[in-house]
CSV table of C-alpha atoms in Angstrom, one decimal:
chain,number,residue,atom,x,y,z
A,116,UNK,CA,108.5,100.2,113.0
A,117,UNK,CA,111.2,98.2,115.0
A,118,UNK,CA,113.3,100.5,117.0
A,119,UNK,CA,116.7,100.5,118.3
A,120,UNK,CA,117.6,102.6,121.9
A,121,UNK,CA,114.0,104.1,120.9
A,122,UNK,CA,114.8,105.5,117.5
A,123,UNK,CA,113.5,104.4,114.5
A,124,UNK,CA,115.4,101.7,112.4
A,125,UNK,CA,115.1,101.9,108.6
A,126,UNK,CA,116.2,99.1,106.0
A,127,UNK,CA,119.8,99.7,104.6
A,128,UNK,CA,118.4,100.4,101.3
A,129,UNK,CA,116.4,103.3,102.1
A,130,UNK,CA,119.5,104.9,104.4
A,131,UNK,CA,121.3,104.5,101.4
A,132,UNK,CA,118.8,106.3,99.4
A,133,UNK,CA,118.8,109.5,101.8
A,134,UNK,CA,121.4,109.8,103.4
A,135,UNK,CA,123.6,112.8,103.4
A,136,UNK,CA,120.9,114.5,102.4
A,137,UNK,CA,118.8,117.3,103.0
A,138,UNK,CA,115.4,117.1,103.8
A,139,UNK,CA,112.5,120.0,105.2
A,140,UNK,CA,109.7,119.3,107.1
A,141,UNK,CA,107.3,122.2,107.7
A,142,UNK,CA,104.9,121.8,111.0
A,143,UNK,CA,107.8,119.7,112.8
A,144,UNK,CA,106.8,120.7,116.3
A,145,UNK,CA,104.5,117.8,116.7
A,146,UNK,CA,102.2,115.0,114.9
A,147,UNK,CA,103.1,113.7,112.1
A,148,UNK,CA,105.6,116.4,111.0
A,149,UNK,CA,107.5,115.4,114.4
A,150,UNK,CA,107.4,111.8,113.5
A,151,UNK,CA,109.0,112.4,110.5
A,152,UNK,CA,112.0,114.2,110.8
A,153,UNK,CA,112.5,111.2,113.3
A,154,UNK,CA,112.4,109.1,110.6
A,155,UNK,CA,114.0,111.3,108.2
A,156,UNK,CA,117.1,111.7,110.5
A,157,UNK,CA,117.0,107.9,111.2
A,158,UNK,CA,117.4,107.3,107.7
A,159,UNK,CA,120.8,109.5,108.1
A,160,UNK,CA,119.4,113.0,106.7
A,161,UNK,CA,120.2,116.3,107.4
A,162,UNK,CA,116.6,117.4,108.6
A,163,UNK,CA,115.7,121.4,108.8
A,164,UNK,CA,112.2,121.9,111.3
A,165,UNK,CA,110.3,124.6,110.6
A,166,UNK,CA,107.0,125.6,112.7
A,167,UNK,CA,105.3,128.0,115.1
A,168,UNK,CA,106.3,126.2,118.2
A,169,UNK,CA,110.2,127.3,118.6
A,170,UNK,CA,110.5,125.8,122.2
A,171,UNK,CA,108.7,122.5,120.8
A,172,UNK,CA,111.2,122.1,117.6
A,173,UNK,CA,114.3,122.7,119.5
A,174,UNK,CA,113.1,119.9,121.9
A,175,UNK,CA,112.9,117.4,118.9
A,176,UNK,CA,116.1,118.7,117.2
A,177,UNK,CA,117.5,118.1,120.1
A,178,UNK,CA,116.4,114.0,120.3
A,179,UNK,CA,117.5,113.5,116.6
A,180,UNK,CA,120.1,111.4,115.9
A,181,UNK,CA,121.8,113.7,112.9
A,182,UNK,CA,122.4,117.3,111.6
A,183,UNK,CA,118.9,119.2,112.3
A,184,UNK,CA,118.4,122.9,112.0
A,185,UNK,CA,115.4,124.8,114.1
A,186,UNK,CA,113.7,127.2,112.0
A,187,UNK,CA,110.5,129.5,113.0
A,188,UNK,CA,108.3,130.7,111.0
A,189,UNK,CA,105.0,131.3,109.5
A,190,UNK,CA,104.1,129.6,107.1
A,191,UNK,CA,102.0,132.1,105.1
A,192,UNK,CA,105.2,134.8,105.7
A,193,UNK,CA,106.8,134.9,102.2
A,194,UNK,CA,109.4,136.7,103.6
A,195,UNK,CA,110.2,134.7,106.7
A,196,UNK,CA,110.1,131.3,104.1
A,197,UNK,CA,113.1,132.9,102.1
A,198,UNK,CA,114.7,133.7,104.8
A,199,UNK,CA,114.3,129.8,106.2
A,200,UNK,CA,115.2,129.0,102.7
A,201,UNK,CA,118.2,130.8,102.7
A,202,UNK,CA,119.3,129.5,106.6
A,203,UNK,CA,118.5,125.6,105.4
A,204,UNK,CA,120.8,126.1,102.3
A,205,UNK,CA,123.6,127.7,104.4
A,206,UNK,CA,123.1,125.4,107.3
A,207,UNK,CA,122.5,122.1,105.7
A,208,UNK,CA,122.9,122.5,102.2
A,209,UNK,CA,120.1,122.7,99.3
A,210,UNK,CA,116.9,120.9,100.0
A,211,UNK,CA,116.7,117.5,98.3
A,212,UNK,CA,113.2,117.1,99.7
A,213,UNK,CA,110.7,119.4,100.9
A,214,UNK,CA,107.3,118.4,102.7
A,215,UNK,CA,104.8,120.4,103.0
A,216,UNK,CA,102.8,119.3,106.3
A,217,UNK,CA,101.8,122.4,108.3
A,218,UNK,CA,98.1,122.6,108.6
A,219,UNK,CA,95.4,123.3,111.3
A,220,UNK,CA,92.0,122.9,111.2
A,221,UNK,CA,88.2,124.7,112.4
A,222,UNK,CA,85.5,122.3,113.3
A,223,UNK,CA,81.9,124.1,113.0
A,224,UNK,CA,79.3,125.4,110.7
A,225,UNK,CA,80.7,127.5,108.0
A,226,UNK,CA,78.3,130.8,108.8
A,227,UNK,CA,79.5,130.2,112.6
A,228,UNK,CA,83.1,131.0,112.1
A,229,UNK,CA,84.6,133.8,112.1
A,230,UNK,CA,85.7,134.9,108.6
A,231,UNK,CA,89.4,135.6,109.4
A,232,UNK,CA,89.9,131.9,111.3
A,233,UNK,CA,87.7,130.3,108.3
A,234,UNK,CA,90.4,132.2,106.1
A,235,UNK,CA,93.2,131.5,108.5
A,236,UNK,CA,92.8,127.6,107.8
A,237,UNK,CA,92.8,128.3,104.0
A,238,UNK,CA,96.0,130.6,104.2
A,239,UNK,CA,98.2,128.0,106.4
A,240,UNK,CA,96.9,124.9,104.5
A,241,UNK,CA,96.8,126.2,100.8
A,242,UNK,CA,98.6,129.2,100.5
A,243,UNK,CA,101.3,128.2,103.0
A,244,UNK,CA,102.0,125.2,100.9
A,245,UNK,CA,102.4,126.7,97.5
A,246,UNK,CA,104.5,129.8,99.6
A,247,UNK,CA,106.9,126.5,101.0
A,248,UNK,CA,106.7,124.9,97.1
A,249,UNK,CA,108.0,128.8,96.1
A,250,UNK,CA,110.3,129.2,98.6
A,251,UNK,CA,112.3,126.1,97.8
A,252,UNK,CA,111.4,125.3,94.1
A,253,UNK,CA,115.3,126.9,93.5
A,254,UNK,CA,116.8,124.1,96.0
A,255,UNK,CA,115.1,121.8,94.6
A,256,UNK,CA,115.5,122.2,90.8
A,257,UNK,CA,119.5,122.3,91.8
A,258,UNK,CA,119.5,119.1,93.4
A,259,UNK,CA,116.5,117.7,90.9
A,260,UNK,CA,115.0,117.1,94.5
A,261,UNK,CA,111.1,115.8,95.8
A,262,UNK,CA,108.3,117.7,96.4
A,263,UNK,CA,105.5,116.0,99.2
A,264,UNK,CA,102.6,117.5,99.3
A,265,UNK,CA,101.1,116.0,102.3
A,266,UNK,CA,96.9,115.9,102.0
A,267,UNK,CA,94.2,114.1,103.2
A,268,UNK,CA,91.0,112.1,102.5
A,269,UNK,CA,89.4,115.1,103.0
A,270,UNK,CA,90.0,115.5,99.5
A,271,UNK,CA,88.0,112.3,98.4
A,272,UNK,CA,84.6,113.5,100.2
A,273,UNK,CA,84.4,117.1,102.0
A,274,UNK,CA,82.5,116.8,105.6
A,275,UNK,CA,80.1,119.1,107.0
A,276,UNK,CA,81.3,121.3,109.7
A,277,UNK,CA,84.5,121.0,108.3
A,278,UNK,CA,84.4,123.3,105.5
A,279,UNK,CA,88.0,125.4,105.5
A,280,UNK,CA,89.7,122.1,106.3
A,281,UNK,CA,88.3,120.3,103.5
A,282,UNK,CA,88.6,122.6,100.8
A,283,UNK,CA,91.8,123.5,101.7
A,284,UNK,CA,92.7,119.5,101.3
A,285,UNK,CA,91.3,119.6,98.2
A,286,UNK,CA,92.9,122.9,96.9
A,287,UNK,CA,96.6,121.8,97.9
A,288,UNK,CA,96.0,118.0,95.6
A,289,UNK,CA,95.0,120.2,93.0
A,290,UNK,CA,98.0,122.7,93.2
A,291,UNK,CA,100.2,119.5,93.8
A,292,UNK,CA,99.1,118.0,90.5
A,293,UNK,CA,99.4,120.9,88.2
A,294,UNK,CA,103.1,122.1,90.1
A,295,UNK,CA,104.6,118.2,89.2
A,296,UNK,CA,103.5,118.6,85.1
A,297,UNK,CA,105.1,122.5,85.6
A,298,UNK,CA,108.4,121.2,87.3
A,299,UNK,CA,108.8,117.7,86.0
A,300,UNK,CA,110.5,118.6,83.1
A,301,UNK,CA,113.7,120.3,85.5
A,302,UNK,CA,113.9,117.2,86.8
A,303,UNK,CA,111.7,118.1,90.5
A,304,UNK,CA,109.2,115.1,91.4
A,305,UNK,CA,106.1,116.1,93.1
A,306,UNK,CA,104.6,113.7,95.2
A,307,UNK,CA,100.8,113.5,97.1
A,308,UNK,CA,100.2,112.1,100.6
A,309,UNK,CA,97.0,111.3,101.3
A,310,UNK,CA,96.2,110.6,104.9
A,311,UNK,CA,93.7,109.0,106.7
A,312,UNK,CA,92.3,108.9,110.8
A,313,UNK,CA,96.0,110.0,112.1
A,314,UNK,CA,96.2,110.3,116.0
A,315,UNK,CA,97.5,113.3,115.8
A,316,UNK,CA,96.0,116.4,118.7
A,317,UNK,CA,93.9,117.3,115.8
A,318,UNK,CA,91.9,114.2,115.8
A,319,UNK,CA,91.6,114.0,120.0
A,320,UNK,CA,87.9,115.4,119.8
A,321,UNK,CA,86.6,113.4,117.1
A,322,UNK,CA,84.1,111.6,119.3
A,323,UNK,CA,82.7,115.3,120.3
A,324,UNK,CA,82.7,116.0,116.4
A,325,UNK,CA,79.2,114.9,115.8
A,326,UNK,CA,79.8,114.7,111.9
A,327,UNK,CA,83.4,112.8,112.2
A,328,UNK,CA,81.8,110.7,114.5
A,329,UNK,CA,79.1,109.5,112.4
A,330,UNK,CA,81.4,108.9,109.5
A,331,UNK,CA,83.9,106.5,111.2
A,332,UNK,CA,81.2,104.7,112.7
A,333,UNK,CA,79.8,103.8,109.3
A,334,UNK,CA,83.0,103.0,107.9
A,335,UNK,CA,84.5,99.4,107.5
A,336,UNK,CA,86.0,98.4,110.8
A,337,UNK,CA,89.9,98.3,108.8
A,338,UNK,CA,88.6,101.6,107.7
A,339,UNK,CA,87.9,103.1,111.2
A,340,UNK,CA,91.2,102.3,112.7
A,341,UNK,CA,93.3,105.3,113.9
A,342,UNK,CA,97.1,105.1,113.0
A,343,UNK,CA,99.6,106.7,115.2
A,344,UNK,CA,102.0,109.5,113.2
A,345,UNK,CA,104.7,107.1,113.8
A,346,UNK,CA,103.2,104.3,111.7
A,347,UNK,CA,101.6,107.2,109.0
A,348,UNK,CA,105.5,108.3,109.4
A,349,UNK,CA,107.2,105.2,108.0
A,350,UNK,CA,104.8,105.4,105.0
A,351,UNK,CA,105.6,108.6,104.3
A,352,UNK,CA,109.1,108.0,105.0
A,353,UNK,CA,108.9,104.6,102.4
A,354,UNK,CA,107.3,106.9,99.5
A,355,UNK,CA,109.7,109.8,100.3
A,356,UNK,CA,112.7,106.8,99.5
A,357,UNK,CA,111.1,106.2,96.2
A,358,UNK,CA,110.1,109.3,95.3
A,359,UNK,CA,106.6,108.3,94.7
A,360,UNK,CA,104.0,109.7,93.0
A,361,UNK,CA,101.4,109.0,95.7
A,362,UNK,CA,101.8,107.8,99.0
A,363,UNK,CA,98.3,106.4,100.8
A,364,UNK,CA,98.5,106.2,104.4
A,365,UNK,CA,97.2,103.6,105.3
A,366,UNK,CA,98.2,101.7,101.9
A,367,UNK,CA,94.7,100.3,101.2
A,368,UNK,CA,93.9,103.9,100.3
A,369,UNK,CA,95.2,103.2,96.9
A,370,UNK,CA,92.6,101.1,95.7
A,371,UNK,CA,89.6,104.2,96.8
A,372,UNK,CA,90.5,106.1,93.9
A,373,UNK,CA,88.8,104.9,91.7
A,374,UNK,CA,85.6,105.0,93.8
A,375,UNK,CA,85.9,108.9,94.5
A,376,UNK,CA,83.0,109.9,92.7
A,377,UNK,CA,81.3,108.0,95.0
A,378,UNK,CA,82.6,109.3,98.1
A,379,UNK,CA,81.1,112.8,98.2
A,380,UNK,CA,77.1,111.1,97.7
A,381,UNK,CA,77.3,109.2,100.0
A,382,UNK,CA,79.3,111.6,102.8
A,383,UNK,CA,76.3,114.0,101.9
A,384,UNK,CA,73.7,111.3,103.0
A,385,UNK,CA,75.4,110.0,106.3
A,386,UNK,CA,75.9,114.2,107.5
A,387,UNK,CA,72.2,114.4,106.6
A,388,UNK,CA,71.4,112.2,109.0
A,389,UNK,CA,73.5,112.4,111.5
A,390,UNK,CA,72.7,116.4,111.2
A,391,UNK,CA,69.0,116.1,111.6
A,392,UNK,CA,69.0,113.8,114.7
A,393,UNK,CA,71.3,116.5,116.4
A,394,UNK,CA,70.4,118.9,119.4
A,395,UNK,CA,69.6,122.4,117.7
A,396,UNK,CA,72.6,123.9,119.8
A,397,UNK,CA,75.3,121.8,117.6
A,398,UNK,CA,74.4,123.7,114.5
A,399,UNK,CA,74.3,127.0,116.1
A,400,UNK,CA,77.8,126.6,117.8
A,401,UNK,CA,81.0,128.8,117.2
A,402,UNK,CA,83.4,127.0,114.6
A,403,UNK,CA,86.7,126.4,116.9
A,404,UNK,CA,90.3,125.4,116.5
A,405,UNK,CA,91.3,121.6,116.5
A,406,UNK,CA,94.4,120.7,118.2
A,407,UNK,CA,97.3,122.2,120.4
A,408,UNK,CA,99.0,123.0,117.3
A,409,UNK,CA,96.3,124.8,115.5
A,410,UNK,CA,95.6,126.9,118.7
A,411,UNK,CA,98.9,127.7,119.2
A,412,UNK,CA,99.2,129.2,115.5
A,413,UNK,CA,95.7,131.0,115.8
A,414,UNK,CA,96.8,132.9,118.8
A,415,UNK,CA,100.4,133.6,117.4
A,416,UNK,CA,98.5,135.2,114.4
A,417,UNK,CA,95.9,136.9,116.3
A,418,UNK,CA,98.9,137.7,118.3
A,419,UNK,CA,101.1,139.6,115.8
A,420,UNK,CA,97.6,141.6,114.3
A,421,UNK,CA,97.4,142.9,117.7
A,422,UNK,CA,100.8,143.8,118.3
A,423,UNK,CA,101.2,148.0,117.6
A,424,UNK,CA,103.6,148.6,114.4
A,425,UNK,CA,107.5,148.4,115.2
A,426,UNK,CA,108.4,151.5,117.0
A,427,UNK,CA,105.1,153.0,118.4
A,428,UNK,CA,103.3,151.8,121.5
């Protein structure tokens, strides 16, 4: 998108559409939940950040162009999203629009990974969703707001060696779905992202992902092209405008739907493949964290488990 002194510039329409408004983006510390409350605030919102990473969302707060307001916290803490819930209402007023972005993901065969960081992905990407939907569903039945549920191709095919990620980009379309027939009739739209390769820190191993790999290599070259969060940003920010029910990113993505029940075939042949011609070692390694951001949440939670209870030592 153009920019202007290194912000982004939005049409006059779509300011007009969100501005004075309040907006929350869950995992705003960096990738694509960074790029957006860019956007968001561009477009003349009041934007709230929530995350793990406190010192990396007052840093963008601080570069926005509008009213932001930091908020930590976990994503699979009920208790900490009410309170957010609460500080975003007081601070910037009820939530107009709510996107649910935070996720992390474990690359590695599924009887490799530890249970708890298998169920760690699940927790943050799932449950963490539908506790953010919860949290704010009040907000945004007041203000007859949007819901984004952001998601992922994932959901059209599920890789091998990616087994939390994927289901959990499946599970949080299906919640999506069913939540927008629940809370249509208040008035609440509910709307699906569906990403694609995104250059995000969670995609910076891809070419060590043997799996990954394989897939984008036998994909059609328009098809293999990574897109920087900024550019998967303005989409989301031009469905967010409209309210839409989906929003593809990159826009092609639309016209794969109807070929989904091919997609998981044809995945299943390609990680044959690929999984047979590997060194025996790949199969047999540890399933690890992708990405800054998913590390830095894994060790806060492994963090606070460790931590004796409040007032013993």
């Amino acid at each position: 998108m153009p920019t202007t002194r290194g912000r982004p510039r939005h049409r006059a329409g779509a300011d007009a559409l969100l501005r004075d408004r309040t907006a929350v983006v869950t995992g705003a510390a960096r990738g694509v939940g960074e790029a957006l409350v860019r956007h968001l605030s561009a477009a003349g919102m009041r934007v709230a950040l929530l995350g793990r990473e406190e010192n990396a969302l007052r840093a963008v707060a601080a570069s926005l162009p509008g009213p932001s307001l930091c908020l930590e916290a976990d994503v699979t803490d009920r208790a900490a999203l009410a309170e957010a819930a609460d500080g975003v209402a007081a601070g910037l007023g009820p939530a107009d629009v709510v996107v649910a972005n935070a996720g992390i993901a474990v690359s590695g065969p599924f009887d490799r990974t530890a249970a708890d960081l298998w169920q760690r992905v699940i927790d943050v990407n799932l449950t963490g969703s539908a506790d953010t939907a919860r949290a704010f569903l009040p907000q945004l039945t007041a203000t007859r707001g949007y819901y984004l549920q952001v998601a992922s191709t994932a959901a059209f095919g599920s890789s091998p060696m990616m087994s939390a990620y994927c289901a959990s980009k499946a599970g949080v379309e299906s919640f999506a779905l069913a939540l927008r027939g629940e809370v249509e009739p208040h008035g609440v739209q509910v709307g699906i992202a569906y990403l694609h390769w995104t250059g995000t820190d969670m995609l910076s191993g891809i070419d060590d992902h043997p799996v990954l790999a394989a897939l984008r290599r036998n994909q059609p070259r328009p098809a293999r092209r990574v897109h920087s969060p900024d550019q998967v940003a303005q989409w989301l920010t031009r469905g967010i405008t409209v309210r839409a029910p989906q929003i593809y990113a990159p826009p092609w993505l639309r016209w794969c739907q109807p070929l989904r029940p091919w997609f998981p075939p044809v995945v299943a042949r390609l990680a044959r493949r690929e999984l047979r011609s590997l060194p025996p070692d790949t199969l047999t390694a540890s399933g690890e964290v992708l990405g800054a951001g998913g590390r830095a949440d894994w060790n806060s939670y492994r963090a606070a488990r460790s931590a004796p209870p409040d007032g013993l030592s």
